[in-house]
Amino acid sequence: MHAGLHGCTRVDPPSSQPSRSMAPPLQQFHPRRLLLRLRLPTSGRLFLRLHLRPLSCSSSPAAQTPPPQPMPLHGPSLRRGRRTAPDHLEEDPLLSFARTFDLAALRVPAAACAPLERRLRGHLLNWPRVRNIARLPNDDGHALLLSPSTPALPASPLTAVARRDKLARQFNARGFVQFPNLAKMSRPPPRTQRDKKEEGRDGEKETKREKNTVYVVKVPGEEDGDEWKGLVGEEGFGRGPWRGEPTRLLLLDESYANRRVDDLPQAVKVVLDDETKQGGYELVQCQLTLFYNYWPMNEVLEALLPEGIIIPAGFETVGHIAHLNLRDEHLPYKEIIAQVVLDKNKPKIRTVVNKTDAIQNDYRTMQLEILAGHDSLVTTVIESGLRFKVDLATVYWNSRLATERQRLVNSIFRSSDVVCDVFSGVGPIAISAAKKVKYVYANDLNPTAVEYLERNIILNKLERKIEVFNMDARRFVSAIYSSQHVHPVTQVVMNLPKDAAEFLDIFRGILRNRQAGQPCVMPKIHVYGFSKAEDPEYDFNERINLALCDSVGNMEMHRVRLVAPGKWMLCASFTLPESVAMAKPNYIMC
């Protein structure tokens, strides 16, 4: 076997004559370093294309196949950083989610911070929800600034006694005239009415502020002591927090932690060389602590739930209520999951519920269990600029159908249409359509839903464009078409996916006994349904033809959403055939 230098090798048939030069056997090549591409045999020969890469000199299998190293984690994560000391966990269990990271920062004058941030954009921390510019308690508003009329302090250092004497001479009877910052600090802060009411609650305001903390930046060695510390003391004037001007911390990328200025990238040093000509720049080591409020819901649940359990990824929002559909494996931890959902979505979410059973009644109400938050299930939903009062305990509402409702109103309905909503519920389609169309007939079997429908009509000021009914679907459609004082219906919506197709038989012969002079308008019907078939459109089409006892042509099928694996919700739109409207009815009215 002769191996070429360019990766092409020819393998000859076996021969009885010994080869003059033996190539190393293929078994010595590492299987991951040797890639074979087979080509079709030609003239009894097999051509192999070899791509050779340099091999390790060691013949040990362990040395040739080093164990895979886990990829280093970057950015904030609960799996990184230092945990809070255990002795503080008893006071606040949420401190178990606190993580501290070591970072490097540039202490720069506040006025030069924004331009420098733009120049160092690629070398800054850039973590989500963490600002690259950090403010410490003693770096702003506490600097000893002289008024413009006061001469600057001498550059030569003075003793503590000389500084105290100079400070006393510049005071006068009107107060801290030459030192406006000191005058501001000497005056007590104004007390609001809320502060006066809460002054008897020791530490309540501070505790509330700490609970809402997302992250904190600290510089080791700079303690938050008395703001007067360093004003006049053994070390003299101007030590500690007293600086010449306000400063800020510009947080650098976490890879620059524990580095000196000489170890920073050349691009950073070039920028600093240009900026430090003015002075006042300092490289400091700081600590960034991220608290419970910083971490997203999925990371907190991943840390709380046992390993191997699927983390709940989302929920349906109905006003201020979060509606969960927990799996059986989640039920032992449902209170923990609900509390995390409540914490991470405040103040928008105030109640968390879980559906305990499937919808099995005629009113389509769900069996819900309140897991966290307020006990009331009455809420207000704002959809497309309209307001809907909803009680999830007694009526049905699905926020995931908002896009489908807008598709009907914006793309299909016209201003001259008259809409008949057979299963209206609290009126999401009927009220949305009434803002655009000429008139709406809305009906629902649930009396509580009809009550909320009437309230929502008044809430959105559409009393003159909607007529409400509380009847069975068949009786409602028959009553609409048998009345002599109605607008001719042009659009019919049947949004009851479980049973709507079975109600289509009401349209068979619906115009057979119409009054003389009554206009004959064939409505366009939009019926919804579920299908688990491999071809859901064909399956739903056959069910519609079976209910109408006729073949409907030019039927439009729209897939609304995937309700469950293999289960589609569809919308079929078709104009009612005249042969069906004039045919003999085949249903029995109860």
Coordinates of C-alpha atoms in Angstrom, one line a residue:
M1 CA 0.0 0.0 0.0
H2 CA 1.4 3.3 -1.1
A3 CA 0.3 6.5 0.6
G4 CA 0.5 9.8 -1.2
L5 CA 1.3 13.1 0.5
H6 CA -1.9 14.8 -0.6
G7 CA -4.3 12.4 1.1
C8 CA -4.9 9.9 -1.8
T9 CA -4.1 6.3 -1.2
R10 CA -4.4 3.4 -3.5
V11 CA -4.9 -0.1 -2.1
D12 CA -3.7 -2.9 -4.5
P13 CA -5.0 -6.4 -4.5
P14 CA -3.1 -9.0 -2.4
S15 CA 0.1 -10.1 -4.0
S16 CA 2.4 -13.0 -3.2
Q17 CA 5.6 -10.8 -3.5
P18 CA 6.6 -9.0 -0.3
S19 CA 6.5 -5.2 -0.3
R20 CA 9.7 -3.3 -0.2
S21 CA 8.4 -0.6 2.2
M22 CA 5.8 -1.4 4.8
A23 CA 3.5 1.5 5.8
P24 CA 2.3 1.6 9.4
P25 CA -1.0 -0.3 9.9
L26 CA -4.2 1.7 10.0
Q27 CA -4.9 0.5 13.5
Q28 CA -2.3 3.0 14.8
F29 CA -4.3 5.9 13.5
H30 CA -6.8 7.5 15.9
P31 CA -10.3 6.8 14.7
R32 CA -11.3 10.4 15.2
R33 CA -8.3 11.7 13.3
L34 CA -8.8 9.4 10.3
L35 CA -11.8 10.1 8.0
L36 CA -12.4 7.7 5.2
R37 CA -14.4 8.5 2.2
L38 CA -15.2 5.4 0.1
R39 CA -15.4 5.6 -3.6
L40 CA -16.9 3.0 -6.0
P41 CA -14.4 0.3 -7.0
T42 CA -12.9 0.6 -10.4
S43 CA -11.0 -2.2 -12.2
G44 CA -10.9 -4.3 -9.1
R45 CA -9.4 -1.6 -7.0
L46 CA -10.8 0.3 -4.0
F47 CA -9.8 3.9 -3.6
L48 CA -9.8 5.5 -0.2
R49 CA -9.4 9.2 0.4
L50 CA -7.6 9.9 3.7
H51 CA -7.5 13.1 5.5
L52 CA -4.5 12.9 8.0
R53 CA -4.0 15.2 10.9
P54 CA -1.0 15.4 13.3
L55 CA -1.2 12.7 16.0
S56 CA 0.0 12.9 19.5
C57 CA 3.4 11.3 20.2
S58 CA 2.2 9.4 23.1
S59 CA 1.0 5.9 22.4
S60 CA -1.1 5.6 25.5
P61 CA -4.8 5.4 24.8
A62 CA -5.6 7.7 27.7
A63 CA -3.2 10.3 26.3
Q64 CA -4.6 10.1 22.8
T65 CA -8.3 10.5 24.0
P66 CA -8.3 13.0 26.9
P67 CA -11.6 13.2 28.8
P68 CA -13.9 15.9 27.5
Q69 CA -13.7 19.0 29.6
P70 CA -16.9 20.9 30.4
M71 CA -17.3 24.2 28.7
P72 CA -16.7 27.1 31.1
L73 CA -19.7 29.0 32.0
H74 CA -19.9 32.7 31.3
G75 CA -22.3 35.3 32.5
P76 CA -24.5 35.2 35.6
S77 CA -25.7 31.8 36.7
L78 CA -26.8 30.2 40.0
R79 CA -24.1 27.5 39.4
R80 CA -21.4 30.1 39.6
G81 CA -20.3 32.7 42.2
R82 CA -19.9 32.4 45.9
R83 CA -22.8 31.7 48.2
T84 CA -23.8 33.8 51.1
A85 CA -22.6 32.8 54.6
P86 CA -24.9 30.1 56.1
D87 CA -25.4 32.1 59.3
H88 CA -27.6 34.6 57.5
L89 CA -29.9 32.1 55.9
E90 CA -32.1 31.7 59.0
E91 CA -32.9 35.4 58.9
D92 CA -33.8 35.4 55.2
P93 CA -34.0 32.0 53.3
L94 CA -34.0 33.9 50.0
L95 CA -30.3 34.7 50.6
S96 CA -29.5 31.1 49.5
F97 CA -30.0 32.5 46.0
A98 CA -27.4 35.3 46.5
R99 CA -24.3 34.9 44.4
T100 CA -21.2 37.1 44.6
F101 CA -18.8 37.6 41.7
D102 CA -15.4 39.2 41.7
L103 CA -15.0 41.9 39.1
A104 CA -12.6 44.7 38.1
A105 CA -13.9 48.2 37.7
L106 CA -12.5 51.6 36.8
R107 CA -13.3 54.4 39.2
V108 CA -13.7 57.4 36.9
P109 CA -15.1 61.0 37.3
A110 CA -18.9 61.0 36.8
A111 CA -18.7 63.5 34.0
A112 CA -16.3 61.3 32.0
C113 CA -18.1 58.1 32.6
A114 CA -20.6 58.1 29.7
P115 CA -18.0 58.9 27.0
L116 CA -15.7 56.3 28.4
E117 CA -18.5 53.7 28.5
R118 CA -19.0 54.1 24.7
R119 CA -15.3 53.7 24.0
L120 CA -15.0 50.5 26.1
R121 CA -18.3 49.0 25.1
G122 CA -16.8 45.6 24.1
H123 CA -14.8 45.3 27.3
L124 CA -17.5 46.0 29.8
L125 CA -19.5 43.5 31.9
N126 CA -22.7 43.7 29.7
W127 CA -24.8 41.4 31.9
P128 CA -28.6 41.4 31.6
R129 CA -30.3 43.8 34.0
V130 CA -27.0 45.0 35.4
R131 CA -25.8 48.4 34.5
N132 CA -22.2 48.9 33.5
I133 CA -22.1 52.1 35.5
A134 CA -22.3 51.4 39.2
R135 CA -22.9 54.0 42.0
L136 CA -21.6 53.5 45.5
P137 CA -23.1 55.2 48.5
N138 CA -20.2 57.5 49.1
D139 CA -19.3 58.5 45.5
D140 CA -22.0 61.1 44.8
G141 CA -23.2 64.1 46.6
H142 CA -20.8 63.9 49.5
A143 CA -17.8 65.5 47.9
L144 CA -16.5 68.7 49.6
L145 CA -17.1 71.2 46.9
L146 CA -16.2 74.9 47.4
S147 CA -18.4 77.6 46.0
P148 CA -17.1 79.4 42.9
S149 CA -16.1 82.5 44.9
T150 CA -14.0 80.5 47.3
P151 CA -10.3 79.9 46.4
A152 CA -9.2 76.3 45.9
L153 CA -7.5 74.6 48.8
P154 CA -3.7 74.6 48.6
A155 CA -2.0 71.7 47.0
S156 CA 0.4 71.3 49.8
P157 CA -0.9 69.0 52.6
L158 CA -2.1 70.6 55.8
T159 CA -2.2 69.3 59.3
A160 CA -5.5 68.3 60.8
V161 CA -5.4 71.4 63.1
A162 CA -4.8 73.7 60.2
R163 CA -7.7 72.2 58.2
R164 CA -10.0 72.6 61.1
D165 CA -9.0 76.2 61.6
K166 CA -9.5 77.0 57.9
L167 CA -12.9 75.4 57.9
A168 CA -13.9 77.4 61.0
R169 CA -12.8 80.7 59.5
Q170 CA -14.8 80.2 56.4
F171 CA -18.1 79.7 58.3
N172 CA -20.2 82.8 59.1
A173 CA -23.4 83.6 61.0
R174 CA -25.6 82.6 58.0
G175 CA -24.5 79.0 58.1
F176 CA -22.5 76.9 55.7
V177 CA -22.3 79.6 52.9
Q178 CA -19.0 78.6 51.5
F179 CA -19.8 74.9 51.6
P180 CA -23.2 74.3 50.1
N181 CA -22.8 70.5 50.2
L182 CA -22.2 70.5 53.9
A183 CA -25.2 72.8 54.4
K184 CA -27.4 70.4 52.6
M185 CA -26.1 67.5 54.6
S186 CA -26.6 69.4 57.9
R187 CA -30.3 69.9 57.3
P188 CA -32.5 66.9 58.2
P189 CA -34.3 65.3 55.2
P190 CA -38.0 66.3 54.8
R191 CA -40.4 63.8 56.4
T192 CA -43.3 62.8 54.2
Q193 CA -46.7 61.9 55.6
R194 CA -46.0 58.2 55.0
D195 CA -42.8 58.4 57.0
K196 CA -44.7 59.9 59.9
K197 CA -47.2 57.1 59.8
E198 CA -44.6 54.4 59.7
E199 CA -42.1 55.9 62.1
G200 CA -43.4 53.5 64.7
R201 CA -42.5 50.5 62.6
D202 CA -38.8 49.9 63.3
G203 CA -36.9 48.7 60.3
E204 CA -39.9 48.0 58.1
K205 CA -38.9 50.4 55.3
E206 CA -35.4 49.2 55.3
T207 CA -36.5 45.6 55.2
K208 CA -38.8 46.3 52.2
R209 CA -36.0 48.0 50.4
E210 CA -33.7 45.1 50.9
K211 CA -36.3 42.6 49.7
N212 CA -36.6 44.5 46.4
T213 CA -32.9 44.7 45.8
V214 CA -31.7 43.1 42.6
Y215 CA -28.0 43.5 42.8
V216 CA -25.4 45.4 44.9
V217 CA -21.8 46.5 44.0
K218 CA -19.3 46.9 46.8
V219 CA -15.6 47.7 46.9
P220 CA -13.8 45.6 49.6
G221 CA -12.3 47.8 52.3
E222 CA -14.7 50.8 51.7
E223 CA -17.3 50.4 54.4
D224 CA -20.5 52.3 54.4
G225 CA -20.0 54.1 57.7
D226 CA -20.9 57.5 59.0
E227 CA -21.0 60.1 56.2
W228 CA -19.0 62.5 58.5
K229 CA -16.2 59.9 58.8
G230 CA -12.9 61.4 57.6
L231 CA -14.1 65.0 57.8
V232 CA -12.1 65.9 60.9
G233 CA -10.1 63.1 62.6
E234 CA -6.8 61.6 63.3
E235 CA -6.0 61.1 59.5
G236 CA -7.0 64.7 58.8
F237 CA -9.4 66.2 56.3
G238 CA -10.5 64.5 53.1
R239 CA -9.9 60.9 53.8
G240 CA -12.2 58.0 53.1
P241 CA -15.4 59.0 51.2
W242 CA -14.3 62.6 50.8
R243 CA -13.2 63.1 47.2
G244 CA -12.6 66.0 45.0
E245 CA -15.6 65.3 42.7
P246 CA -18.3 62.6 42.2
T247 CA -17.1 59.3 40.8
R248 CA -18.6 56.2 39.3
L249 CA -17.5 52.6 38.8
L250 CA -17.3 51.3 35.3
L251 CA -17.6 47.5 35.5
L252 CA -15.3 45.6 33.3
D253 CA -15.7 42.1 31.8
E254 CA -15.5 39.4 34.4
S255 CA -12.3 38.0 32.7
Y256 CA -10.4 41.1 33.9
A257 CA -11.0 40.4 37.6
N258 CA -7.9 40.3 39.8
R259 CA -5.7 41.8 37.1
R260 CA -3.4 44.7 37.2
V261 CA -3.4 47.6 34.7
D262 CA -0.5 46.1 32.8
D263 CA -2.5 42.9 32.3
L264 CA -5.5 44.6 30.7
P265 CA -6.0 44.2 26.9
Q266 CA -4.1 46.7 24.7
A267 CA -7.3 48.3 23.5
V268 CA -8.3 49.1 27.1
K269 CA -4.9 50.5 27.9
V270 CA -4.9 52.7 24.8
V271 CA -8.2 54.3 25.9
L272 CA -7.0 54.7 29.4
D273 CA -3.8 56.4 28.3
D274 CA -5.9 59.0 26.5
E275 CA -8.2 59.5 29.4
T276 CA -5.8 59.4 32.3
K277 CA -4.0 62.5 31.2
Q278 CA -6.6 64.4 33.1
G279 CA -6.1 62.3 36.2
G280 CA -8.7 60.8 38.6
Y281 CA -8.8 57.2 37.2
E282 CA -8.3 54.2 39.3
L283 CA -8.5 50.4 38.8
V284 CA -10.3 48.8 41.7
Q285 CA -11.4 45.3 42.6
C286 CA -15.1 45.1 43.4
Q287 CA -17.7 42.5 44.2
L288 CA -21.1 42.2 42.5
T289 CA -23.8 40.3 44.5
L290 CA -26.9 39.1 42.6
F291 CA -29.9 38.4 44.8
Y292 CA -33.1 36.4 44.4
N293 CA -34.9 39.1 42.5
Y294 CA -32.3 39.0 39.7
W295 CA -32.6 35.4 38.7
P296 CA -35.3 34.4 36.1
M297 CA -38.1 32.0 36.9
N298 CA -36.6 29.0 35.1
E299 CA -33.2 29.2 36.9
V300 CA -34.9 29.4 40.3
L301 CA -37.2 26.5 39.6
E302 CA -34.2 24.5 38.3
A303 CA -32.4 25.1 41.6
L304 CA -35.5 24.2 43.7
L305 CA -37.0 21.2 41.9
P306 CA -35.4 17.7 41.9
E307 CA -33.0 16.9 39.1
G308 CA -34.7 15.3 36.1
I309 CA -38.1 17.0 36.5
I310 CA -39.2 19.1 33.5
I311 CA -39.2 22.8 34.4
P312 CA -42.5 24.5 33.8
A313 CA -41.7 27.0 31.0
G314 CA -44.8 29.1 30.7
F315 CA -48.4 29.8 31.7
E316 CA -51.5 31.6 30.4
T317 CA -52.2 35.0 31.7
V318 CA -55.8 36.2 32.3
G319 CA -55.7 39.7 33.7
H320 CA -53.8 39.4 37.0
I321 CA -54.2 35.6 37.1
A322 CA -51.5 33.1 36.0
H323 CA -53.1 29.9 34.8
L324 CA -50.9 26.8 35.1
N325 CA -51.3 23.4 33.6
L326 CA -49.0 21.3 35.8
R327 CA -48.0 17.8 35.0
D328 CA -48.5 15.0 37.6
E329 CA -44.8 15.1 38.4
H330 CA -45.2 18.8 39.4
L331 CA -48.1 18.4 41.8
P332 CA -45.9 17.6 44.9
Y333 CA -44.2 20.9 44.3
K334 CA -47.1 23.0 43.1
E335 CA -47.0 25.5 46.0
I336 CA -43.3 26.2 45.4
I337 CA -43.8 26.6 41.6
A338 CA -46.7 28.9 42.2
Q339 CA -44.8 31.1 44.7
V340 CA -41.9 31.5 42.2
V341 CA -44.3 32.4 39.4
L342 CA -45.9 35.0 41.7
D343 CA -42.6 36.4 42.8
K344 CA -41.1 36.7 39.3
N345 CA -44.2 38.3 37.7
K346 CA -45.2 40.9 40.3
P347 CA -47.0 43.2 40.2
K348 CA -48.8 42.1 37.0
I349 CA -49.6 38.6 38.4
R350 CA -51.4 38.6 41.8
T351 CA -53.0 35.1 41.7
V352 CA -51.7 31.7 40.5
V353 CA -54.1 28.9 39.7
N354 CA -53.8 25.4 38.4
K355 CA -56.4 23.4 36.4
T356 CA -57.3 20.3 38.3
D357 CA -59.6 18.6 35.7
A358 CA -60.5 18.8 32.1
I359 CA -63.6 20.8 30.9
Q360 CA -66.5 18.4 31.2
N361 CA -69.6 20.6 31.5
D362 CA -71.8 22.4 29.0
Y363 CA -70.8 25.8 30.3
R364 CA -67.1 25.1 29.5
T365 CA -66.0 26.2 33.0
M366 CA -62.7 24.9 34.4
Q367 CA -62.0 23.3 37.8
L368 CA -59.3 25.6 39.2
E369 CA -57.2 25.4 42.4
I370 CA -55.7 28.6 43.8
L371 CA -52.1 28.0 44.7
A372 CA -50.8 31.4 45.6
G373 CA -51.9 35.1 45.9
H374 CA -55.4 36.5 46.2
D375 CA -58.4 34.2 46.5
S376 CA -60.6 36.0 44.0
L377 CA -60.8 34.8 40.4
V378 CA -62.6 37.9 39.1
T379 CA -60.3 39.9 36.9
T380 CA -60.2 42.4 34.1
V381 CA -58.6 41.5 30.7
I382 CA -57.5 44.2 28.2
E383 CA -57.4 42.9 24.7
S384 CA -57.0 45.1 21.6
G385 CA -58.0 48.1 23.6
L386 CA -61.2 46.6 24.9
R387 CA -61.9 45.6 28.5
F388 CA -63.5 42.4 29.6
K389 CA -64.6 41.4 33.1
V390 CA -64.1 37.7 33.7
D391 CA -64.7 35.3 36.5
L392 CA -62.6 32.1 35.8
A393 CA -64.6 30.2 38.3
T394 CA -67.9 30.5 36.4
V395 CA -67.1 31.4 32.8
Y396 CA -64.7 30.4 30.1
W397 CA -61.8 32.5 28.7
N398 CA -58.8 31.6 26.6
S399 CA -56.2 34.3 26.1
R400 CA -54.3 32.2 23.5
L401 CA -57.1 32.7 21.0
A402 CA -56.6 36.5 20.9
T403 CA -54.7 36.3 17.6
E404 CA -57.4 34.2 16.1
R405 CA -60.1 36.6 17.2
Q406 CA -58.2 39.5 15.6
R407 CA -57.8 37.5 12.4
L408 CA -61.6 37.3 12.1
V409 CA -62.2 40.9 12.9
N410 CA -59.4 42.5 10.9
S411 CA -59.1 40.2 7.9
I412 CA -62.6 38.7 7.3
F413 CA -65.3 40.9 8.8
R414 CA -66.4 44.1 6.9
S415 CA -68.1 47.2 8.2
S416 CA -71.4 46.2 6.4
D417 CA -71.5 42.7 8.0
V418 CA -74.1 41.5 10.5
V419 CA -72.4 38.9 12.8
C420 CA -74.1 36.1 14.7
D421 CA -71.9 34.7 17.5
V422 CA -73.5 31.4 18.5
F423 CA -71.2 30.6 21.4
S424 CA -70.2 34.1 22.6
G425 CA -69.1 33.5 26.2
V426 CA -68.3 36.9 27.8
G427 CA -68.1 38.5 24.4
P428 CA -64.4 38.5 23.1
I429 CA -65.5 38.1 19.5
A430 CA -68.9 39.8 19.7
I431 CA -67.6 43.0 21.3
S432 CA -64.5 43.1 19.1
A433 CA -66.6 42.7 16.0
A434 CA -69.1 45.3 17.2
K435 CA -66.4 48.0 17.0
K436 CA -66.2 47.4 13.2
V437 CA -69.4 45.7 11.8
K438 CA -72.9 46.9 11.5
Y439 CA -74.7 44.7 14.1
V440 CA -74.0 41.7 16.3
Y441 CA -76.2 39.0 17.7
A442 CA -74.5 37.3 20.7
N443 CA -75.7 34.2 22.5
D444 CA -74.5 31.8 25.2
L445 CA -76.1 29.0 27.2
N446 CA -74.3 29.9 30.5
P447 CA -76.4 32.6 32.3
T448 CA -73.3 33.8 34.2
A449 CA -71.5 34.3 31.0
V450 CA -74.4 36.3 29.6
E451 CA -74.4 38.5 32.7
Y452 CA -70.7 39.3 32.2
L453 CA -71.4 39.8 28.5
E454 CA -73.9 42.5 29.3
R455 CA -71.5 44.1 31.7
N456 CA -68.7 44.1 29.2
I457 CA -71.0 45.6 26.5
I458 CA -71.7 48.5 28.9
L459 CA -68.1 48.7 29.9
N460 CA -67.1 49.2 26.3
K461 CA -70.1 51.5 25.4
L462 CA -71.5 49.2 22.7
E463 CA -75.1 48.8 23.9
R464 CA -76.6 50.0 20.6
K465 CA -74.8 47.5 18.4
I466 CA -75.2 44.2 20.2
E467 CA -78.3 42.1 21.1
V468 CA -77.8 39.5 23.7
F469 CA -79.5 36.0 24.0
N470 CA -79.4 33.3 26.6
M471 CA -80.6 30.2 24.7
D472 CA -79.6 26.8 23.4
A473 CA -77.6 27.2 20.1
R474 CA -80.2 25.5 17.9
R475 CA -83.1 27.6 19.4
F476 CA -81.0 30.7 19.0
V477 CA -80.2 30.2 15.3
S478 CA -83.8 29.2 14.6
A479 CA -85.1 32.3 16.4
I480 CA -82.8 34.7 14.5
Y481 CA -83.9 33.4 11.1
S482 CA -87.6 33.2 12.0
S483 CA -87.8 36.8 13.3
Q484 CA -89.3 39.4 11.0
H485 CA -87.4 42.4 12.5
V486 CA -83.7 41.4 12.2
H487 CA -80.8 42.4 10.0
P488 CA -79.9 39.7 7.5
V489 CA -77.0 37.7 8.9
T490 CA -73.8 37.7 6.8
Q491 CA -71.3 36.1 9.2
V492 CA -71.8 33.2 11.6
V493 CA -69.1 32.3 14.2
M494 CA -69.3 29.0 16.0
N495 CA -66.4 28.9 18.4
L496 CA -67.1 25.7 20.4
P497 CA -64.3 23.4 19.1
K498 CA -65.5 20.3 21.0
D499 CA -69.1 20.2 19.6
A500 CA -69.6 23.1 17.1
A501 CA -69.5 20.8 14.0
E502 CA -72.4 18.8 15.4
F503 CA -74.6 21.9 15.6
L504 CA -74.3 22.6 11.8
D505 CA -77.4 20.6 11.1
I506 CA -79.5 23.6 12.3
F507 CA -78.6 25.3 9.0
R508 CA -80.2 22.6 6.9
G509 CA -83.5 24.1 5.7
I510 CA -83.0 27.4 7.6
L511 CA -84.3 29.5 4.8
R512 CA -87.0 27.1 3.6
N513 CA -89.9 28.8 5.5
R514 CA -88.7 32.4 5.2
Q515 CA -91.3 35.2 5.2
A516 CA -92.3 36.8 1.9
G517 CA -90.1 39.8 1.1
Q518 CA -87.4 38.7 3.6
P519 CA -84.0 38.9 1.9
C520 CA -82.3 35.6 1.1
V521 CA -78.6 36.0 2.1
M522 CA -76.3 33.0 2.4
P523 CA -74.2 33.6 5.4
K524 CA -70.5 32.7 5.7
I525 CA -70.0 30.2 8.5
H526 CA -66.8 30.0 10.6
V527 CA -66.9 26.8 12.6
Y528 CA -64.1 25.6 15.0
G529 CA -63.1 22.0 15.9
F530 CA -60.4 19.7 17.1
S531 CA -58.8 16.9 15.1
K532 CA -56.2 14.2 15.9
A533 CA -56.1 12.7 12.4
E534 CA -53.0 12.5 10.3
D535 CA -54.8 14.8 7.9
P536 CA -56.8 17.1 10.2
E537 CA -58.2 19.3 7.3
Y538 CA -59.6 16.3 5.5
D539 CA -61.0 14.8 8.8
F540 CA -62.7 18.1 9.8
N541 CA -64.1 18.6 6.3
E542 CA -65.7 15.2 6.3
R543 CA -67.3 15.9 9.7
I544 CA -68.8 19.1 8.4
N545 CA -70.2 17.4 5.3
L546 CA -71.7 14.7 7.5
A547 CA -73.5 17.2 9.7
L548 CA -74.9 19.2 6.7
C549 CA -75.7 16.0 4.7
D550 CA -74.2 17.7 1.7
S551 CA -70.8 18.3 0.1
V552 CA -69.5 21.8 0.7
G553 CA -67.2 23.2 -1.9
N554 CA -64.6 26.0 -1.6
M555 CA -64.0 25.4 2.1
E556 CA -61.1 27.3 3.6
M557 CA -59.2 25.6 6.4
H558 CA -57.0 27.5 8.9
R559 CA -54.9 25.8 11.6
V560 CA -55.4 27.9 14.7
R561 CA -53.0 26.2 17.1
L562 CA -51.6 22.9 18.3
V563 CA -53.6 22.1 21.4
A564 CA -51.7 19.0 22.3
P565 CA -49.2 16.7 20.6
G566 CA -51.0 15.5 17.4
K567 CA -54.2 17.5 18.2
W568 CA -55.0 20.6 16.1
M569 CA -57.6 23.2 16.5
L570 CA -58.9 24.3 13.1
C571 CA -61.3 26.9 11.7
A572 CA -63.3 26.0 8.6
S573 CA -64.8 28.9 6.7
F574 CA -67.4 28.4 4.0
T575 CA -70.5 30.0 2.5
L576 CA -73.6 28.1 3.3
P577 CA -74.7 26.3 0.2
E578 CA -78.2 27.2 -1.1
S579 CA -79.0 23.5 -1.5
V580 CA -78.5 23.1 2.3
A581 CA -80.4 26.3 3.2
M582 CA -83.5 25.2 1.2
A583 CA -83.3 21.5 2.0
K584 CA -85.7 19.6 4.3
P585 CA -84.6 19.8 7.9
N586 CA -83.3 16.6 9.4
Y587 CA -83.1 17.6 13.1
I588 CA -85.6 17.6 15.9
M589 CA -86.0 20.8 17.9
C590 CA -86.3 20.0 21.6

